[in-house]
Amino acid sequence: EVQLLESGGGLAQPGGSLRLSCAASGFTFQNYGMAWVRQAPGKGLERVSAIHGSASSSYYADSVKGRFTISRDNSQNTLNLQMNSLRAEDTGVYFCVRFFTSAIYYGMDVWGQGTTVTVSS
Amino acid sequence: DIVMTQSPLSLPVTPGEPASISCRCSESLLHRNGYNYLDWYLQKPGQSPQLLIYSGSTRASGVPDRFSGSGSGTDFTLRISRVEAEDVGIYYCMQTLHTPGTFGPGTKVDIK
């Protein structure tokens, strides 16, 4: 069964850091692009960052550029998101998402259940 | 900045009846390869979003054929031929041509 399991969410102070991880199973991880999509409480969706299957390319939303870093370990089937200089507006549910190819443009076909990040003093 | 709009934002539906949602992008989503870079997602209550349509009109694996996508360039439509009770939720269009991609505001579909 294809599965994505996020971890690492929690409470952080403004200016603090958190590291999210996503454990992938049931598919050949390195063959698929991956992304993080977030949803603020009661709000819509925002794709925060994405990384190619080979980790050869990645991109970030302007709202997190310079503060967040996406990475992947294809030997461990793990996707990570290092979040620094956190702000209140980073609060939300963060979904780990798989693209249906190694490319990172369209077709996010598998979603995790999400992990909640709360930034508050 | 690329702006995605959807209409209506709220759509009460009757089971068995058709329904449609419009999505408009401030820039063309037609790539030189001939594909439109527009996805549709459905987030059912309490669940993670799920992919319905990609490339404007291609149904994702396992998506019932009552869902169809059409359009090109800047204007797109998601149609449900006969709404079922399980189709309630928030429908999002998303442009995927210009990174990092932009979701529309969402259309909330519920049963009348």
CSV table of N, CA, C and O in Angstrom, one decimal, chain B residues 4-98:
chain,number,residue,atom,x,y,z
B,4,MET,N,-5.6,33.0,-9.3
B,4,MET,CA,-6.6,32.0,-9.7
B,4,MET,C,-7.9,32.3,-9.1
B,4,MET,O,-8.0,32.7,-7.9
B,5,THR,N,-9.0,32.3,-9.9
B,5,THR,CA,-10.3,32.6,-9.3
B,5,THR,C,-11.2,31.4,-9.7
B,5,THR,O,-11.0,30.7,-10.7
B,6,GLN,N,-12.2,31.2,-8.8
B,6,GLN,CA,-13.2,30.1,-9.0
B,6,GLN,C,-14.6,30.7,-8.8
B,6,GLN,O,-14.8,31.6,-8.0
B,7,SER,N,-15.5,30.1,-9.5
B,7,SER,CA,-16.9,30.5,-9.3
B,7,SER,C,-17.8,29.3,-9.6
B,7,SER,O,-17.5,28.5,-10.5
B,8,PRO,N,-18.8,29.1,-8.8
B,8,PRO,CA,-19.1,29.9,-7.6
B,8,PRO,C,-18.2,29.5,-6.5
B,8,PRO,O,-17.5,28.5,-6.6
B,9,LEU,N,-18.2,30.2,-5.4
B,9,LEU,CA,-17.4,29.8,-4.2
B,9,LEU,C,-18.2,28.9,-3.3
B,9,LEU,O,-17.6,28.1,-2.5
B,10,SER,N,-19.5,28.9,-3.5
B,10,SER,CA,-20.4,27.9,-2.8
B,10,SER,C,-21.4,27.4,-3.8
B,10,SER,O,-22.0,28.1,-4.6
B,11,LEU,N,-21.6,26.1,-3.7
B,11,LEU,CA,-22.5,25.4,-4.7
B,11,LEU,C,-23.3,24.3,-4.0
B,11,LEU,O,-22.8,23.2,-3.8
B,12,PRO,N,-24.6,24.7,-3.7
B,12,PRO,CA,-25.5,23.6,-3.2
B,12,PRO,C,-26.0,22.8,-4.4
B,12,PRO,O,-26.3,23.3,-5.4
B,13,VAL,N,-25.9,21.5,-4.2
B,13,VAL,CA,-26.3,20.6,-5.3
B,13,VAL,C,-27.3,19.6,-4.9
B,13,VAL,O,-27.5,19.3,-3.7
B,14,THR,N,-28.0,19.1,-5.9
B,14,THR,CA,-29.0,18.0,-5.7
B,14,THR,C,-28.5,16.7,-6.2
B,14,THR,O,-28.0,16.6,-7.4
B,15,PRO,N,-28.5,15.7,-5.4
B,15,PRO,CA,-28.0,14.4,-5.9
B,15,PRO,C,-28.7,13.9,-7.2
B,15,PRO,O,-29.9,14.1,-7.3
B,16,GLY,N,-27.9,13.5,-8.1
B,16,GLY,CA,-28.5,13.0,-9.4
B,16,GLY,C,-28.4,14.1,-10.4
B,16,GLY,O,-28.6,13.8,-11.6
B,17,GLU,N,-28.3,15.4,-10.0
B,17,GLU,CA,-28.2,16.5,-10.9
B,17,GLU,C,-26.8,16.8,-11.3
B,17,GLU,O,-25.8,16.5,-10.6
B,18,PRO,N,-26.6,17.5,-12.5
B,18,PRO,CA,-25.2,17.9,-12.8
B,18,PRO,C,-24.7,19.1,-12.1
B,18,PRO,O,-25.6,19.8,-11.5
B,19,ALA,N,-23.4,19.3,-12.1
B,19,ALA,CA,-22.9,20.5,-11.4
B,19,ALA,C,-21.6,20.9,-12.1
B,19,ALA,O,-20.9,20.0,-12.7
B,20,SER,N,-21.3,22.2,-12.1
B,20,SER,CA,-20.0,22.6,-12.7
B,20,SER,C,-19.4,23.7,-11.9
B,20,SER,O,-20.1,24.5,-11.3
B,21,ILE,N,-18.1,23.8,-12.0
B,21,ILE,CA,-17.3,24.8,-11.3
B,21,ILE,C,-16.3,25.4,-12.4
B,21,ILE,O,-15.7,24.7,-13.1
B,22,SER,N,-16.2,26.7,-12.4
B,22,SER,CA,-15.3,27.4,-13.3
B,22,SER,C,-14.1,27.8,-12.6
B,22,SER,O,-14.1,28.2,-11.4
B,23,CYS,N,-13.0,27.8,-13.3
B,23,CYS,CA,-11.7,28.3,-12.8
B,23,CYS,C,-11.0,29.1,-13.8
B,23,CYS,O,-11.0,28.8,-15.0
B,24,ARG,N,-10.5,30.3,-13.4
B,24,ARG,CA,-9.9,31.2,-14.3
B,24,ARG,C,-8.5,31.5,-13.8
B,24,ARG,O,-8.4,31.8,-12.6
B,25,CYS,N,-7.5,31.6,-14.7
B,25,CYS,CA,-6.2,32.0,-14.3
B,25,CYS,C,-5.8,33.3,-15.0
B,25,CYS,O,-6.3,33.6,-16.1
B,26,SER,N,-5.1,34.1,-14.3
B,26,SER,CA,-4.7,35.4,-14.9
B,26,SER,C,-3.7,35.3,-16.0
B,26,SER,O,-3.5,36.3,-16.7
B,27,GLU,N,-3.1,34.2,-16.2
B,27,GLU,CA,-2.2,33.9,-17.3
B,27,GLU,C,-2.5,32.6,-18.0
B,27,GLU,O,-3.1,31.7,-17.3
B,28,SER,N,-2.1,32.5,-19.2
B,28,SER,CA,-2.4,31.2,-19.9
B,28,SER,C,-1.6,30.1,-19.3
B,28,SER,O,-0.5,30.2,-18.9
B,29,LEU,N,-2.3,28.9,-19.2
B,29,LEU,CA,-1.7,27.7,-18.7
B,29,LEU,C,-1.4,26.7,-19.8
B,29,LEU,O,-1.1,25.5,-19.5
B,30,LEU,N,-1.5,27.2,-21.1
B,30,LEU,CA,-1.2,26.3,-22.2
B,30,LEU,C,0.3,26.3,-22.5
B,30,LEU,O,0.9,27.3,-22.9
B,31,HIS,N,0.9,25.2,-22.3
B,31,HIS,CA,2.4,25.0,-22.5
B,31,HIS,C,2.6,24.8,-24.0
B,31,HIS,O,1.7,24.4,-24.7
B,32,ARG,N,3.8,25.1,-24.5
B,32,ARG,CA,4.1,24.9,-25.9
B,32,ARG,C,4.0,23.4,-26.3
B,32,ARG,O,4.0,23.1,-27.4
B,33,ASN,N,4.0,22.5,-25.3
B,33,ASN,CA,3.9,21.1,-25.6
B,33,ASN,C,2.4,20.7,-25.9
B,33,ASN,O,2.1,19.5,-26.1
B,34,GLY,N,1.5,21.7,-25.8
B,34,GLY,CA,0.1,21.4,-26.1
B,34,GLY,C,-0.7,21.1,-24.9
B,34,GLY,O,-2.0,20.9,-25.0
B,35,TYR,N,-0.1,20.9,-23.7
B,35,TYR,CA,-0.9,20.5,-22.5
B,35,TYR,C,-1.2,21.8,-21.7
B,35,TYR,O,-0.4,22.7,-21.6
B,36,ASN,N,-2.3,21.7,-21.1
B,36,ASN,CA,-2.7,22.8,-20.1
B,36,ASN,C,-2.3,22.3,-18.7
B,36,ASN,O,-2.6,21.2,-18.3
B,37,TYR,N,-1.6,23.2,-18.0
B,37,TYR,CA,-1.1,22.8,-16.7
B,37,TYR,C,-2.1,23.3,-15.6
B,37,TYR,O,-1.8,24.2,-14.9
B,38,LEU,N,-3.1,22.5,-15.5
B,38,LEU,CA,-4.2,22.8,-14.6
B,38,LEU,C,-4.7,21.5,-13.9
B,38,LEU,O,-5.1,20.6,-14.6
B,39,ASP,N,-4.7,21.5,-12.6
B,39,ASP,CA,-5.1,20.3,-11.9
B,39,ASP,C,-6.4,20.7,-11.1
B,39,ASP,O,-6.7,21.9,-10.8
B,40,TRP,N,-7.2,19.7,-10.8
B,40,TRP,CA,-8.4,19.8,-9.9
B,40,TRP,C,-8.2,18.8,-8.7
B,40,TRP,O,-7.9,17.7,-8.9
B,41,TYR,N,-8.5,19.3,-7.5
B,41,TYR,CA,-8.4,18.5,-6.3
B,41,TYR,C,-9.7,18.7,-5.5
B,41,TYR,O,-10.4,19.7,-5.6
B,42,LEU,N,-10.1,17.6,-4.8
B,42,LEU,CA,-11.2,17.6,-3.9
B,42,LEU,C,-10.8,17.3,-2.5
B,42,LEU,O,-10.0,16.3,-2.3
B,43,GLN,N,-11.1,18.2,-1.6
B,43,GLN,CA,-10.9,17.9,-0.2
B,43,GLN,C,-12.2,17.6,0.5
B,43,GLN,O,-13.0,18.5,0.7
B,44,LYS,N,-12.5,16.3,0.8
B,44,LYS,CA,-13.7,15.9,1.5
B,44,LYS,C,-13.6,16.3,2.9
B,44,LYS,O,-12.4,16.5,3.5
B,45,PRO,N,-14.7,16.5,3.6
B,45,PRO,CA,-14.6,16.9,5.0
B,45,PRO,C,-13.8,16.0,5.9
B,45,PRO,O,-13.9,14.8,5.9
B,46,GLY,N,-12.8,16.7,6.6
B,46,GLY,CA,-12.0,15.9,7.5
B,46,GLY,C,-10.9,15.1,6.8
B,46,GLY,O,-10.2,14.3,7.5
B,47,GLN,N,-10.7,15.2,5.5
B,47,GLN,CA,-9.7,14.4,4.8
B,47,GLN,C,-8.7,15.2,4.1
B,47,GLN,O,-8.8,16.5,4.0
B,48,SER,N,-7.6,14.6,3.7
B,48,SER,CA,-6.6,15.2,2.9
B,48,SER,C,-7.2,15.4,1.5
B,48,SER,O,-8.0,14.6,1.0
B,49,PRO,N,-6.6,16.4,0.7
B,49,PRO,CA,-7.1,16.5,-0.6
B,49,PRO,C,-6.8,15.3,-1.5
B,49,PRO,O,-5.9,14.5,-1.2
B,50,GLN,N,-7.5,15.2,-2.6
B,50,GLN,CA,-7.2,14.1,-3.5
B,50,GLN,C,-7.3,14.6,-4.9
B,50,GLN,O,-8.0,15.6,-5.2
B,51,LEU,N,-6.4,14.1,-5.8
B,51,LEU,CA,-6.3,14.5,-7.2
B,51,LEU,C,-7.5,14.0,-8.0
B,51,LEU,O,-7.7,12.8,-7.9
B,52,LEU,N,-8.2,14.9,-8.7
B,52,LEU,CA,-9.2,14.4,-9.6
B,52,LEU,C,-8.8,14.5,-11.0
B,52,LEU,O,-9.0,13.5,-11.8
B,53,ILE,N,-8.3,15.6,-11.4
B,53,ILE,CA,-8.0,15.9,-12.9
B,53,ILE,C,-6.6,16.5,-12.9
B,53,ILE,O,-6.2,17.4,-12.1
B,54,TYR,N,-5.8,16.1,-13.9
B,54,TYR,CA,-4.5,16.8,-14.2
B,54,TYR,C,-4.5,17.2,-15.7
B,54,TYR,O,-5.3,16.6,-16.5
B,55,SER,N,-3.6,18.1,-16.1
B,55,SER,CA,-3.5,18.5,-17.5
B,55,SER,C,-4.8,19.0,-18.0
B,55,SER,O,-5.1,18.8,-19.2
B,56,GLY,N,-5.6,19.6,-17.2
B,56,GLY,CA,-6.9,20.2,-17.6
B,56,GLY,C,-8.0,19.2,-17.8
B,56,GLY,O,-9.2,19.5,-17.4
B,57,SER,N,-7.7,18.0,-18.3
B,57,SER,CA,-8.8,17.1,-18.7
B,57,SER,C,-8.6,15.7,-18.4
B,57,SER,O,-9.5,14.8,-18.8
B,58,THR,N,-7.5,15.3,-17.9
B,58,THR,CA,-7.2,13.8,-17.7
B,58,THR,C,-7.5,13.4,-16.3
B,58,THR,O,-7.0,14.0,-15.3
B,59,ARG,N,-8.4,12.5,-16.2
B,59,ARG,CA,-8.8,11.9,-14.9
B,59,ARG,C,-7.7,11.1,-14.3
B,59,ARG,O,-7.1,10.3,-14.9
B,60,ALA,N,-7.5,11.4,-13.0
B,60,ALA,CA,-6.5,10.6,-12.2
B,60,ALA,C,-7.0,9.2,-12.0
B,60,ALA,O,-8.2,8.9,-12.2
B,61,SER,N,-6.1,8.3,-11.7
B,61,SER,CA,-6.4,6.9,-11.5
B,61,SER,C,-7.5,6.7,-10.5
B,61,SER,O,-7.4,7.3,-9.4
B,62,GLY,N,-8.5,6.0,-10.8
B,62,GLY,CA,-9.6,5.7,-9.8
B,62,GLY,C,-10.7,6.7,-9.7
B,62,GLY,O,-11.6,6.5,-8.9
B,63,VAL,N,-10.6,7.8,-10.4
B,63,VAL,CA,-11.6,8.8,-10.3
B,63,VAL,C,-12.8,8.4,-11.2
B,63,VAL,O,-12.6,8.1,-12.4
B,64,PRO,N,-14.0,8.5,-10.6
B,64,PRO,CA,-15.2,8.1,-11.4
B,64,PRO,C,-15.3,8.9,-12.6
B,64,PRO,O,-15.0,10.1,-12.7
B,65,ASP,N,-15.9,8.3,-13.7
B,65,ASP,CA,-16.0,9.0,-15.0
B,65,ASP,C,-17.2,10.1,-15.0
B,65,ASP,O,-17.4,10.7,-16.0
B,66,ARG,N,-17.8,10.2,-13.8
B,66,ARG,CA,-18.8,11.3,-13.8
B,66,ARG,C,-18.1,12.7,-13.6
B,66,ARG,O,-18.7,13.7,-13.8
B,67,PHE,N,-16.8,12.6,-13.3
B,67,PHE,CA,-16.0,13.8,-13.2
B,67,PHE,C,-15.3,14.1,-14.6
B,67,PHE,O,-14.7,13.2,-15.1
B,68,SER,N,-15.4,15.3,-15.1
B,68,SER,CA,-14.7,15.6,-16.3
B,68,SER,C,-14.1,17.1,-16.2
B,68,SER,O,-14.7,17.9,-15.6
B,69,GLY,N,-13.0,17.3,-16.9
B,69,GLY,CA,-12.4,18.6,-16.9
B,69,GLY,C,-12.3,19.1,-18.4
B,69,GLY,O,-12.0,18.3,-19.3
B,70,SER,N,-12.4,20.3,-18.6
B,70,SER,CA,-12.3,20.9,-19.9
B,70,SER,C,-11.7,22.3,-19.8
B,70,SER,O,-11.6,22.9,-18.7
B,71,GLY,N,-11.4,22.9,-21.0
B,71,GLY,CA,-10.9,24.2,-21.0
B,71,GLY,C,-9.5,24.3,-21.6
B,71,GLY,O,-8.8,23.3,-21.7
B,72,SER,N,-9.1,25.5,-21.8
B,72,SER,CA,-7.7,25.7,-22.3
B,72,SER,C,-7.3,27.2,-22.1
B,72,SER,O,-8.2,28.0,-22.1
B,73,GLY,N,-6.0,27.4,-22.0
B,73,GLY,CA,-5.6,28.7,-21.8
B,73,GLY,C,-5.8,29.3,-20.4
B,73,GLY,O,-5.1,28.9,-19.5
B,74,THR,N,-6.8,30.1,-20.3
B,74,THR,CA,-7.1,30.7,-19.0
B,74,THR,C,-8.4,30.3,-18.4
B,74,THR,O,-8.6,30.6,-17.2
B,75,ASP,N,-9.2,29.6,-19.1
B,75,ASP,CA,-10.6,29.2,-18.6
B,75,ASP,C,-10.8,27.7,-18.6
B,75,ASP,O,-10.7,27.1,-19.6
B,76,PHE,N,-11.2,27.2,-17.4
B,76,PHE,CA,-11.4,25.8,-17.2
B,76,PHE,C,-12.7,25.5,-16.5
B,76,PHE,O,-13.1,26.4,-15.7
B,77,THR,N,-13.2,24.3,-16.7
B,77,THR,CA,-14.4,23.9,-16.0
B,77,THR,C,-14.3,22.5,-15.5
B,77,THR,O,-13.8,21.6,-16.3
B,78,LEU,N,-14.8,22.2,-14.3
B,78,LEU,CA,-14.9,20.9,-13.8
B,78,LEU,C,-16.4,20.6,-13.8
B,78,LEU,O,-17.2,21.4,-13.3
B,79,ARG,N,-16.8,19.5,-14.4
B,79,ARG,CA,-18.2,19.1,-14.4
B,79,ARG,C,-18.4,17.7,-13.7
B,79,ARG,O,-17.5,16.8,-13.8
B,80,ILE,N,-19.5,17.6,-13.0
B,80,ILE,CA,-19.9,16.4,-12.4
B,80,ILE,C,-21.2,16.1,-13.1
B,80,ILE,O,-22.2,16.8,-13.0
B,81,SER,N,-21.3,14.9,-13.8
B,81,SER,CA,-22.4,14.7,-14.6
B,81,SER,C,-23.7,14.4,-13.8
B,81,SER,O,-24.8,14.8,-14.1
B,82,ARG,N,-23.5,13.6,-12.7
B,82,ARG,CA,-24.6,13.3,-11.8
B,82,ARG,C,-24.0,13.3,-10.4
B,82,ARG,O,-23.2,12.4,-10.0
B,83,VAL,N,-24.3,14.3,-9.6
B,83,VAL,CA,-23.7,14.4,-8.3
B,83,VAL,C,-24.1,13.3,-7.3
B,83,VAL,O,-25.3,13.0,-7.3
B,84,GLU,N,-23.2,12.8,-6.6
B,84,GLU,CA,-23.5,11.8,-5.5
B,84,GLU,C,-23.2,12.5,-4.2
B,84,GLU,O,-22.4,13.4,-4.1
B,85,ALA,N,-23.8,11.9,-3.1
B,85,ALA,CA,-23.7,12.5,-1.8
B,85,ALA,C,-22.2,12.5,-1.4
B,85,ALA,O,-21.7,13.4,-0.7
B,86,GLU,N,-21.4,11.6,-1.8
B,86,GLU,CA,-20.0,11.5,-1.5
B,86,GLU,C,-19.1,12.5,-2.1
B,86,GLU,O,-17.9,12.6,-1.9
B,87,ASP,N,-19.7,13.3,-3.0
B,87,ASP,CA,-18.9,14.3,-3.8
B,87,ASP,C,-18.8,15.7,-3.0
B,87,ASP,O,-18.2,16.6,-3.5
B,88,VAL,N,-19.4,15.7,-1.8
B,88,VAL,CA,-19.4,17.0,-1.1
B,88,VAL,C,-18.0,17.3,-0.6
B,88,VAL,O,-17.2,16.3,-0.3
B,89,GLY,N,-17.6,18.5,-0.5
B,89,GLY,CA,-16.3,18.9,-0.1
B,89,GLY,C,-15.9,20.2,-0.8
B,89,GLY,O,-16.8,20.9,-1.3
B,90,ILE,N,-14.6,20.5,-0.7
B,90,ILE,CA,-14.1,21.8,-1.3
B,90,ILE,C,-13.3,21.4,-2.5
B,90,ILE,O,-12.4,20.6,-2.4
B,91,TYR,N,-13.6,21.9,-3.6
B,91,TYR,CA,-12.9,21.7,-4.9
B,91,TYR,C,-11.9,22.8,-5.2
B,91,TYR,O,-12.3,24.0,-5.1
B,92,TYR,N,-10.7,22.5,-5.4
B,92,TYR,CA,-9.7,23.5,-5.7
B,92,TYR,C,-9.1,23.2,-7.1
B,92,TYR,O,-8.8,22.1,-7.5
B,93,CYS,N,-9.0,24.3,-7.9
B,93,CYS,CA,-8.2,24.2,-9.1
B,93,CYS,C,-6.8,24.7,-8.8
B,93,CYS,O,-6.6,25.4,-7.8
B,94,MET,N,-5.8,24.3,-9.6
B,94,MET,CA,-4.4,24.7,-9.3
B,94,MET,C,-3.7,24.8,-10.6
B,94,MET,O,-3.7,23.9,-11.4
B,95,GLN,N,-3.0,25.9,-10.7
B,95,GLN,CA,-2.2,26.1,-11.9
B,95,GLN,C,-0.8,25.5,-11.5
B,95,GLN,O,-0.3,25.8,-10.5
B,96,THR,N,-0.2,24.8,-12.5
B,96,THR,CA,1.0,24.1,-12.2
B,96,THR,C,2.1,24.4,-13.2
B,96,THR,O,3.1,23.8,-13.2
B,97,LEU,N,1.8,25.4,-14.0
B,97,LEU,CA,2.8,25.8,-15.1
B,97,LEU,C,3.9,26.7,-14.5
B,97,LEU,O,5.1,26.6,-14.8
B,98,HIS,N,3.5,27.6,-13.6
B,98,HIS,CA,4.5,28.5,-13.0
B,98,HIS,C,4.7,28.1,-11.6
B,98,HIS,O,3.8,28.2,-10.7
